[in-house]
Coordinates of N, CA, C and O in Angstrom, one line a residue:
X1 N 0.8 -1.2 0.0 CA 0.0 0.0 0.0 C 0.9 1.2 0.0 O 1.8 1.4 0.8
X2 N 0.6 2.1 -0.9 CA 0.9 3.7 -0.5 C 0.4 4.7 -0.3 O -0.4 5.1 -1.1
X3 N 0.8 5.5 0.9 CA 0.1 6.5 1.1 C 0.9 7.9 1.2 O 1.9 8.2 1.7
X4 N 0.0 8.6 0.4 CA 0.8 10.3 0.0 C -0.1 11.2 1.0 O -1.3 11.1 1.1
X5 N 0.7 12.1 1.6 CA 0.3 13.1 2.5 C 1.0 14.7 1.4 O 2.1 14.7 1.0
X6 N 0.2 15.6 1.2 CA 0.3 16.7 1.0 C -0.8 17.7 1.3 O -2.0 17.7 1.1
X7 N 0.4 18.7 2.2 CA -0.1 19.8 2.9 C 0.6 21.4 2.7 O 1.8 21.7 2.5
X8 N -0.7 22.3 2.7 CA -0.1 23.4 2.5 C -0.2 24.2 3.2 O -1.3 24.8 3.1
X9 N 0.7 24.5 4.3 CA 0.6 25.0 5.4 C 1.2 27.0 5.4 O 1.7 27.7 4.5
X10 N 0.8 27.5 6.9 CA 0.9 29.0 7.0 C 2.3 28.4 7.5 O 2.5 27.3 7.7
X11 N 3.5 29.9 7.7 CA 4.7 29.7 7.9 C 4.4 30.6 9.4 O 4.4 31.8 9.7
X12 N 4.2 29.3 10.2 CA 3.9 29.9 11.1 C 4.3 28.7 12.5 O 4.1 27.5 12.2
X13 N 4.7 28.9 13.7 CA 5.3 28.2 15.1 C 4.3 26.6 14.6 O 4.7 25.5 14.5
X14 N 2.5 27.3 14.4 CA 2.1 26.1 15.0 C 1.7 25.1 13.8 O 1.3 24.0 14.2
X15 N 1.6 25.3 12.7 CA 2.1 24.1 11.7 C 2.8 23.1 12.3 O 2.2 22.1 12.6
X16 N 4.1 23.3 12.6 CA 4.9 22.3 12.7 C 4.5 20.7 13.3 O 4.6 19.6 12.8
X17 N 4.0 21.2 14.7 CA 3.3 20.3 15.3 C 2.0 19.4 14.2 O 1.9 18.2 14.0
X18 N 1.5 20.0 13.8 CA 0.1 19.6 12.9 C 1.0 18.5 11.8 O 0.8 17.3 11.8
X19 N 1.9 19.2 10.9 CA 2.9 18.6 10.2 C 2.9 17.3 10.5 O 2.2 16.4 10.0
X20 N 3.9 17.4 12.0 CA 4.0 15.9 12.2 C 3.3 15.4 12.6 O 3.5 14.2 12.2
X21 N 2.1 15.4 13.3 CA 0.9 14.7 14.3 C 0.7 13.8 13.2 O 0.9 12.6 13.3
X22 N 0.2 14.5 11.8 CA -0.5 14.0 10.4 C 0.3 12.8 10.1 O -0.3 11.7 10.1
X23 N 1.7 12.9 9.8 CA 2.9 12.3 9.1 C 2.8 11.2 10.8 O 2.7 9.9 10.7
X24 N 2.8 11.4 11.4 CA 2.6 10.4 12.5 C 1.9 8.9 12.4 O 2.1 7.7 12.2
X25 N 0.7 10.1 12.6 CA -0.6 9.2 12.7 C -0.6 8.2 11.7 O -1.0 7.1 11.9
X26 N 0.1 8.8 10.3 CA 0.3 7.4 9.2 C 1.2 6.7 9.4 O 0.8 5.5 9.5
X27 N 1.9 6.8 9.6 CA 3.0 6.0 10.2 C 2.7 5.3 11.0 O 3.3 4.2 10.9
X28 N 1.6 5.4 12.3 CA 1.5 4.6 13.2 C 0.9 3.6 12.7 O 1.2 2.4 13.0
X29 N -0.2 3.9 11.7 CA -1.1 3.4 11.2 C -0.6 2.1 10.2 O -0.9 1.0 10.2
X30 N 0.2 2.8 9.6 CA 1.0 1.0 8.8 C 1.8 0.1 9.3 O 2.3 -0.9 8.8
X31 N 2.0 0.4 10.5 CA 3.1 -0.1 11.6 C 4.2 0.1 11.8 O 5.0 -0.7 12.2
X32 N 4.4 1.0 11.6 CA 6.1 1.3 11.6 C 6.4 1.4 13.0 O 5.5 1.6 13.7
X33 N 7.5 1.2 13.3 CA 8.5 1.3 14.8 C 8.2 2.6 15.0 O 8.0 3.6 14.2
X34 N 8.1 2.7 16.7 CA 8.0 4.3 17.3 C 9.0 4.8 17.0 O 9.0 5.9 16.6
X35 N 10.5 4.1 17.1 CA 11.4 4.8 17.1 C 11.8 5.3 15.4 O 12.4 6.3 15.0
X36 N 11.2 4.4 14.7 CA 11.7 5.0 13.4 C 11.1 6.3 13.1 O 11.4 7.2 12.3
X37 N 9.7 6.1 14.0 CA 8.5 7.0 13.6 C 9.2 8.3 14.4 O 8.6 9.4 14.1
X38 N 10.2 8.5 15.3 CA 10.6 9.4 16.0 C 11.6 10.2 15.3 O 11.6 11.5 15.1
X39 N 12.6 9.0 14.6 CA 13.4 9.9 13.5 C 13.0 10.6 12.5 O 13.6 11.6 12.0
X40 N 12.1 10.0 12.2 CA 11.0 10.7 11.0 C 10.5 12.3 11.5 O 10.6 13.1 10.6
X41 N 10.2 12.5 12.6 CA 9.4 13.4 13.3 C 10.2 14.5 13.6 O 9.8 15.6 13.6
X42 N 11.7 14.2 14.0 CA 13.0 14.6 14.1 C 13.3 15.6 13.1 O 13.5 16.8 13.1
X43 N 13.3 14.5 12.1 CA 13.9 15.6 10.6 C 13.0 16.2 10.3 O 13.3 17.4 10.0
X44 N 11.8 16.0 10.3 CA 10.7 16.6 10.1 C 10.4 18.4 10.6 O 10.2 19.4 9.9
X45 N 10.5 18.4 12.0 CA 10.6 19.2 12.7 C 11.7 19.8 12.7 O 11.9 20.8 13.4
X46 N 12.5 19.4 12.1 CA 14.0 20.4 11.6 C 13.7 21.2 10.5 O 14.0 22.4 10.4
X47 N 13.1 20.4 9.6 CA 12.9 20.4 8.5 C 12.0 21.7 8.4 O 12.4 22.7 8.0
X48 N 11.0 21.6 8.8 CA 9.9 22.7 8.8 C 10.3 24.1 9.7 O 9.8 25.1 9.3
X49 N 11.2 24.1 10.9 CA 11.9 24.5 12.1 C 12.2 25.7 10.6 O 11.3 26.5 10.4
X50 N 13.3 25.7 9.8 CA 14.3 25.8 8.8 C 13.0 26.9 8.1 O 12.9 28.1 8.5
X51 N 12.1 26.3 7.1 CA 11.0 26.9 6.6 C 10.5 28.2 7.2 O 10.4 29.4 6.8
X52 N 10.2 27.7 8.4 CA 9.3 28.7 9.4 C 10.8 30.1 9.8 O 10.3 31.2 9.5
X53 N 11.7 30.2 10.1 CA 12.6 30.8 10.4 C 13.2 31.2 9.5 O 13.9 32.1 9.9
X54 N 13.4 30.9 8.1 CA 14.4 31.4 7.4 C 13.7 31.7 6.3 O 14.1 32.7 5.8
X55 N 12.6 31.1 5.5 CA 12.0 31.4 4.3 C 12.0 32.9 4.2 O 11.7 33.7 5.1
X56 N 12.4 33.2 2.8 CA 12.3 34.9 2.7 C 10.7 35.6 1.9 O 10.2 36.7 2.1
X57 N 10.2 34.5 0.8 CA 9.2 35.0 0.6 C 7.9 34.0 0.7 O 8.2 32.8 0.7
X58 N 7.0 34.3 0.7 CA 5.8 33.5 0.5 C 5.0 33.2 2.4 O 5.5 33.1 3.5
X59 N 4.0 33.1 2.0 CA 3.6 33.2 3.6 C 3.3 31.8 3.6 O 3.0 31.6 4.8
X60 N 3.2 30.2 2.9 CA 2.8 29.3 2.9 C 4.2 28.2 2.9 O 5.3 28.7 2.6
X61 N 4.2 27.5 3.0 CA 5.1 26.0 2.8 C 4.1 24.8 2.4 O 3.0 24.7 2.7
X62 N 5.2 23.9 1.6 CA 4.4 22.8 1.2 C 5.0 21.6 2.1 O 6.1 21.8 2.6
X63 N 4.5 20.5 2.2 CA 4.9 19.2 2.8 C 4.2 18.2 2.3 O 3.1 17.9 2.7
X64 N 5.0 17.4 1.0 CA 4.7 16.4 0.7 C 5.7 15.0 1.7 O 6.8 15.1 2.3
X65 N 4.8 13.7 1.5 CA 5.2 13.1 2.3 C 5.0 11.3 1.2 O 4.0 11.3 0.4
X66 N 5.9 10.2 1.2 CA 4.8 9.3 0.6 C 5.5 8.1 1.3 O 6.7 8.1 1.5
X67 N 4.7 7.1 1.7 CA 5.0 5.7 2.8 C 5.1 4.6 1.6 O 4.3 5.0 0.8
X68 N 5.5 3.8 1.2 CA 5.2 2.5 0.4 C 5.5 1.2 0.9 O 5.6 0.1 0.4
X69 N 5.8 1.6 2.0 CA 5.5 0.0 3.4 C 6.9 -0.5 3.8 O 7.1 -1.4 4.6
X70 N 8.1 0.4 2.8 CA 9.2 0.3 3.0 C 10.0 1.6 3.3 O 11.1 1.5 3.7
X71 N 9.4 2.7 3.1 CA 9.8 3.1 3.4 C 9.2 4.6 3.4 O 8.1 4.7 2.8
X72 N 9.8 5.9 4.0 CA 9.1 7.4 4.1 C 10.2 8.4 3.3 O 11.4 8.5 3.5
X73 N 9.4 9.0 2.3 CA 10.2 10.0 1.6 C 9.2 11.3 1.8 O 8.0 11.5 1.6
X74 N 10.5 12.4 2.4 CA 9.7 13.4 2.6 C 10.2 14.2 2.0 O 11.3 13.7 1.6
X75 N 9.9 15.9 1.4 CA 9.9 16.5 1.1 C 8.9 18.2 1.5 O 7.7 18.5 1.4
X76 N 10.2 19.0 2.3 CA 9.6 20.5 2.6 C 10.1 21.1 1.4 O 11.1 21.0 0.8
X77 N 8.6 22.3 1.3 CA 9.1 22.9 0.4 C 9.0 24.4 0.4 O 8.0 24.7 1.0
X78 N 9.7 25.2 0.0 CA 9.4 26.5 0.8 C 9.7 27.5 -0.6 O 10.2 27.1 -1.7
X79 N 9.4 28.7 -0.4 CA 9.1 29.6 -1.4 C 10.2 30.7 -1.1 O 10.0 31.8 -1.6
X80 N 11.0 30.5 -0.7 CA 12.0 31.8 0.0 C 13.1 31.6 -1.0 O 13.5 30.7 -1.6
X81 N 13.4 33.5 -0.9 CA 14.0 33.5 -2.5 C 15.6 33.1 -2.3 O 16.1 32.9 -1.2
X82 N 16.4 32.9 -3.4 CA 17.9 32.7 -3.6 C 18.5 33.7 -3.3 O 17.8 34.8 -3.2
X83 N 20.0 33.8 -3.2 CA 20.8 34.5 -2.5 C 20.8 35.1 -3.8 O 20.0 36.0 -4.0
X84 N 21.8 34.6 -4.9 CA 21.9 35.5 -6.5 C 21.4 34.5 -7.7 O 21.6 33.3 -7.7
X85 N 21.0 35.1 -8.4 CA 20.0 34.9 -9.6 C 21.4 34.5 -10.9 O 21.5 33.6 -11.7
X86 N 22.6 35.8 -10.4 CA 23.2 35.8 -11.5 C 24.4 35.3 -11.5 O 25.2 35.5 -12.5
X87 N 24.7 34.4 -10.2 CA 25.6 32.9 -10.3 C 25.4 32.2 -11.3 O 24.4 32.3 -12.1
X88 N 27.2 31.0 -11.5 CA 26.6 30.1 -12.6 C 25.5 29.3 -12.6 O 25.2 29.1 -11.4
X89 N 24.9 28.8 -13.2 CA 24.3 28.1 -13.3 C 24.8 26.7 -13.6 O 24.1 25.8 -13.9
X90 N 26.1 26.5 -13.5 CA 26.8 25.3 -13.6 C 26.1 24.4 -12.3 O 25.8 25.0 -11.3
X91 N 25.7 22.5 -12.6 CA 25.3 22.2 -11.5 C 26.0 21.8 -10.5 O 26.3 20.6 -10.5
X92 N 26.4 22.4 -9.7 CA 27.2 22.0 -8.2 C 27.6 21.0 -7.6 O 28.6 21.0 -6.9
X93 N 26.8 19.9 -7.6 CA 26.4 18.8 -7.0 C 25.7 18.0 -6.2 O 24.9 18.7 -5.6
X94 N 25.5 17.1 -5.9 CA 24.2 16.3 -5.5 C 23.4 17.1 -4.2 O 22.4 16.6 -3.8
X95 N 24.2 18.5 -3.5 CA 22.3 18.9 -3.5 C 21.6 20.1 -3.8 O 21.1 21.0 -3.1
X96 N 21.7 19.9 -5.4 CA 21.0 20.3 -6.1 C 21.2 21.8 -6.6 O 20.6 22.1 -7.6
X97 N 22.0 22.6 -5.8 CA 22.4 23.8 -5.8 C 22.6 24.6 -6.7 O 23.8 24.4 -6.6
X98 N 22.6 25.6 -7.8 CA 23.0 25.6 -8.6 C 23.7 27.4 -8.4 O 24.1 28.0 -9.4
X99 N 23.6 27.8 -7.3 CA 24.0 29.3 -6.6 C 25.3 29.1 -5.9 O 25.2 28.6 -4.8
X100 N 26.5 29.3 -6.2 CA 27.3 28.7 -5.0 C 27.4 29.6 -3.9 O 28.2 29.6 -3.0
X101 N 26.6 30.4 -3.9 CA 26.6 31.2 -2.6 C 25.6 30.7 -1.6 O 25.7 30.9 -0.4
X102 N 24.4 30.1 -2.1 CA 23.4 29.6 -1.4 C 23.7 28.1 -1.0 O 23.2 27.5 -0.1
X103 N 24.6 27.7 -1.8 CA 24.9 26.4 -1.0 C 25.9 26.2 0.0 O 26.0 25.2 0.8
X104 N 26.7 27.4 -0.2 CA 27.8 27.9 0.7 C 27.4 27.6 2.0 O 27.9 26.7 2.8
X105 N 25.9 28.7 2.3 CA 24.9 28.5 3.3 C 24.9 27.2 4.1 O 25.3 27.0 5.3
X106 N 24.2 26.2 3.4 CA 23.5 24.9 3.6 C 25.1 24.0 3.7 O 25.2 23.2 4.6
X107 N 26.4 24.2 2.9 CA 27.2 23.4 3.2 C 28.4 24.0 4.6 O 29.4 23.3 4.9
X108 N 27.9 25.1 5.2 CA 28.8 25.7 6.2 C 29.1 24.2 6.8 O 28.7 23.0 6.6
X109 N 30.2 25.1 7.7 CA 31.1 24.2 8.7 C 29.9 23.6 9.6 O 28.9 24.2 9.7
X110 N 29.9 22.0 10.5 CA 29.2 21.6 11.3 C 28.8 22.9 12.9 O 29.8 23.2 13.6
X111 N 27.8 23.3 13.1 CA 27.8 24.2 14.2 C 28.3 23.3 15.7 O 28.3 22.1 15.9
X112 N 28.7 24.1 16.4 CA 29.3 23.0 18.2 C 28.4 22.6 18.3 O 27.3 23.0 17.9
X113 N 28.7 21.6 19.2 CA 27.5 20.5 20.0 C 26.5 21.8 20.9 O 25.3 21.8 21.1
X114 N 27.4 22.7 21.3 CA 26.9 23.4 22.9 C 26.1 24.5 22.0 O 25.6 25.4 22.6
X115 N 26.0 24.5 20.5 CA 25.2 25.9 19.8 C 23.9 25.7 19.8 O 23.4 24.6 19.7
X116 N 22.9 27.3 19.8 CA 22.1 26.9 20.4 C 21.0 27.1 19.0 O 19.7 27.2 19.1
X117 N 21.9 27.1 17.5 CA 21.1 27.2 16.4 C 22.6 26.5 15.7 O 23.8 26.1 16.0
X118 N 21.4 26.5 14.0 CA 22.5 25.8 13.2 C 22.9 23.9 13.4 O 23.9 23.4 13.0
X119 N 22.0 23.4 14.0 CA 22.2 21.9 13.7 C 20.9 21.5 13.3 O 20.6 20.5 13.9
X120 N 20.1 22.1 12.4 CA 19.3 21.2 12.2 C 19.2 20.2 11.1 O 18.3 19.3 10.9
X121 N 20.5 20.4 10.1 CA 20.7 19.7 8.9 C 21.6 18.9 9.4 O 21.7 18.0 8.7
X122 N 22.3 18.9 10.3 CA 23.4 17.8 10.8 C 22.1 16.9 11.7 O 22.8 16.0 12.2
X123 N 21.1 16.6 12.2 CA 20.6 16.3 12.8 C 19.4 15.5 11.9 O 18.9 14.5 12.3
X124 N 19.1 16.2 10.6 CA 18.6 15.5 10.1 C 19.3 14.2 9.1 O 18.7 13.2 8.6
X125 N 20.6 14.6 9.1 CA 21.7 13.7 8.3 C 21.8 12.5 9.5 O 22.0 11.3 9.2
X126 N 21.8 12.9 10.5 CA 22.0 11.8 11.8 C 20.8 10.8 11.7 O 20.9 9.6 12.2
X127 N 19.6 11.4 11.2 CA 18.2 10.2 12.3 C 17.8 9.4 10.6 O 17.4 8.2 10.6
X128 N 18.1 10.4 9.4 CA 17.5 9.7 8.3 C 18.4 9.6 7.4 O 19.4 10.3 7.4
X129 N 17.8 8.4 5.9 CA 19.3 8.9 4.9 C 18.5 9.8 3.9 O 17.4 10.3 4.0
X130 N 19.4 9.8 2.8 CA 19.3 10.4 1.5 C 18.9 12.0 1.5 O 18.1 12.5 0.7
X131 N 19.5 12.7 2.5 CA 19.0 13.9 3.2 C 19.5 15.1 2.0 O 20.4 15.7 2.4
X132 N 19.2 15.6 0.8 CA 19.0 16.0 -0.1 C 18.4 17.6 0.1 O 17.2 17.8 0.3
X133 N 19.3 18.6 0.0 CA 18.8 20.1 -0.4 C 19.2 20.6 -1.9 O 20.4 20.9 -2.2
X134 N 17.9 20.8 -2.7 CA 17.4 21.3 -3.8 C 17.4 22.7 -3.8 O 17.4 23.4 -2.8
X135 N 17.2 23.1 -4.8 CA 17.0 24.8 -5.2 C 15.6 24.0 -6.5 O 15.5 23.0 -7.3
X136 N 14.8 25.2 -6.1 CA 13.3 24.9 -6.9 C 13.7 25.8 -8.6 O 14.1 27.0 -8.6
X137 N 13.5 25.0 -9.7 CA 14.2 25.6 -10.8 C 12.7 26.5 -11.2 O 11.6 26.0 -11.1
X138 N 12.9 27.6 -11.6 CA 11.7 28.3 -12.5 C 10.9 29.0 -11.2 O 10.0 29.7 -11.4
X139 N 11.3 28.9 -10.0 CA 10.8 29.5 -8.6 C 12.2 29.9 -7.3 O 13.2 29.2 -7.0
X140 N 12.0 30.8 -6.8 CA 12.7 31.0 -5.7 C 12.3 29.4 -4.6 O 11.6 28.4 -4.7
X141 N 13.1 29.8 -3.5 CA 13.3 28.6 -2.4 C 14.0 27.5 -2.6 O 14.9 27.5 -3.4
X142 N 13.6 26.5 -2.0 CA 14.6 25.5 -1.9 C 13.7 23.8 -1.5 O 12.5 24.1 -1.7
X143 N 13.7 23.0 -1.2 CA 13.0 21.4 -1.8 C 14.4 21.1 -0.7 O 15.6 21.3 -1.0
X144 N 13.7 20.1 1.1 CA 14.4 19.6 1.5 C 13.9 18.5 2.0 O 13.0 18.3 2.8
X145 N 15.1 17.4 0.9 CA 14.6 16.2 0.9 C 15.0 14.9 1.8 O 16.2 14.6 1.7
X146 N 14.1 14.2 2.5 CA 14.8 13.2 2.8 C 14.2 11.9 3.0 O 13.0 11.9 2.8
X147 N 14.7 10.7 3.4 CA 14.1 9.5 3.6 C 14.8 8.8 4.4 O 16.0 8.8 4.7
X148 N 13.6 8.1 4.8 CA 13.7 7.2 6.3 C 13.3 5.1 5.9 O 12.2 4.4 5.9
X149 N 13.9 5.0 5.8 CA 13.9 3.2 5.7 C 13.0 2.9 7.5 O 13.5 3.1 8.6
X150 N 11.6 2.3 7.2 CA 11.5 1.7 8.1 C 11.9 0.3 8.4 O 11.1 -0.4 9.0
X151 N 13.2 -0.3 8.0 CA 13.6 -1.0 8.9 C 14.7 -0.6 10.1 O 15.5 -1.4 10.6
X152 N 14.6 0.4 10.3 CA 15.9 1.4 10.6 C 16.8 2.2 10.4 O 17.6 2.6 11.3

């Protein structure tokens, strides 16, 4: 069975929670492990954390989601604009970047353990794999992607 979750939320504190409760609740519902369902919830809430705090334009975000009994592929998507338009357009590499100023951003140095911002992409590299940041082509923002194997 597969099941697709898409939601278009305000950029706003209390999404987030809603976000996951949704993305939960299916999850619970096909069986998946609490704990996998935790890491899921994890990047999730990073994920959207990121959206809500840093997007520069658009008052909405998207969150698609899809389960196929093996596994959760998520995807936030956000409307906030690029650093420069009139970077190469050469492609950068696998994630997705095509600004090297905006990926500069996303590939900075790991932040300290003791900081009290700036890990939430090391955090989602930690709980899930295939953890993928895009630049949206023909639109400002950015597509952050990732997946979670429920077998662990």
């Amino acid at each position: 069975m597969e099941v697709v979750l898409e939601m278009t939320l305000p950029r706003n504190a209390e999404s987030a929670p809603l976000v996951r409760h949704t993305l939960d609740a299916s999850l619970r519902g096909l069986g998946v492990p609490p704990e996998v369902r935790a890491d899921i919830a994890l990047a999730l809430g990073e994920a959207c954390a990121n959206v809500i705090q840093h997007a520069t334009a658009g008052k909405d975000y998207e969150v698609r989601a899809r389960m196929d009994g093996t596994k959760c592929v998520v995807e936030v998507i956000d409307g906030g604009a690029v650093v420069s338009t009139a970077a190469s357009t050469a492609d950068t590499g696998d994630t997705g970047w095509r600004d090297g100023a905006t990926r500069a951003v996303w590939d900075a140095p790991p932040a300290p353990p003791s900081a009290e911002h700036g890990r939430g992409l090391q955090l989602m590299r930690a709980c899930t794999e295939e953890v993928r940041i895009l630049d949206r082509v023909q639109r400002n923002g950015a597509i952050v992607h990732f997946e979670k194997s429920f077998a662990g």
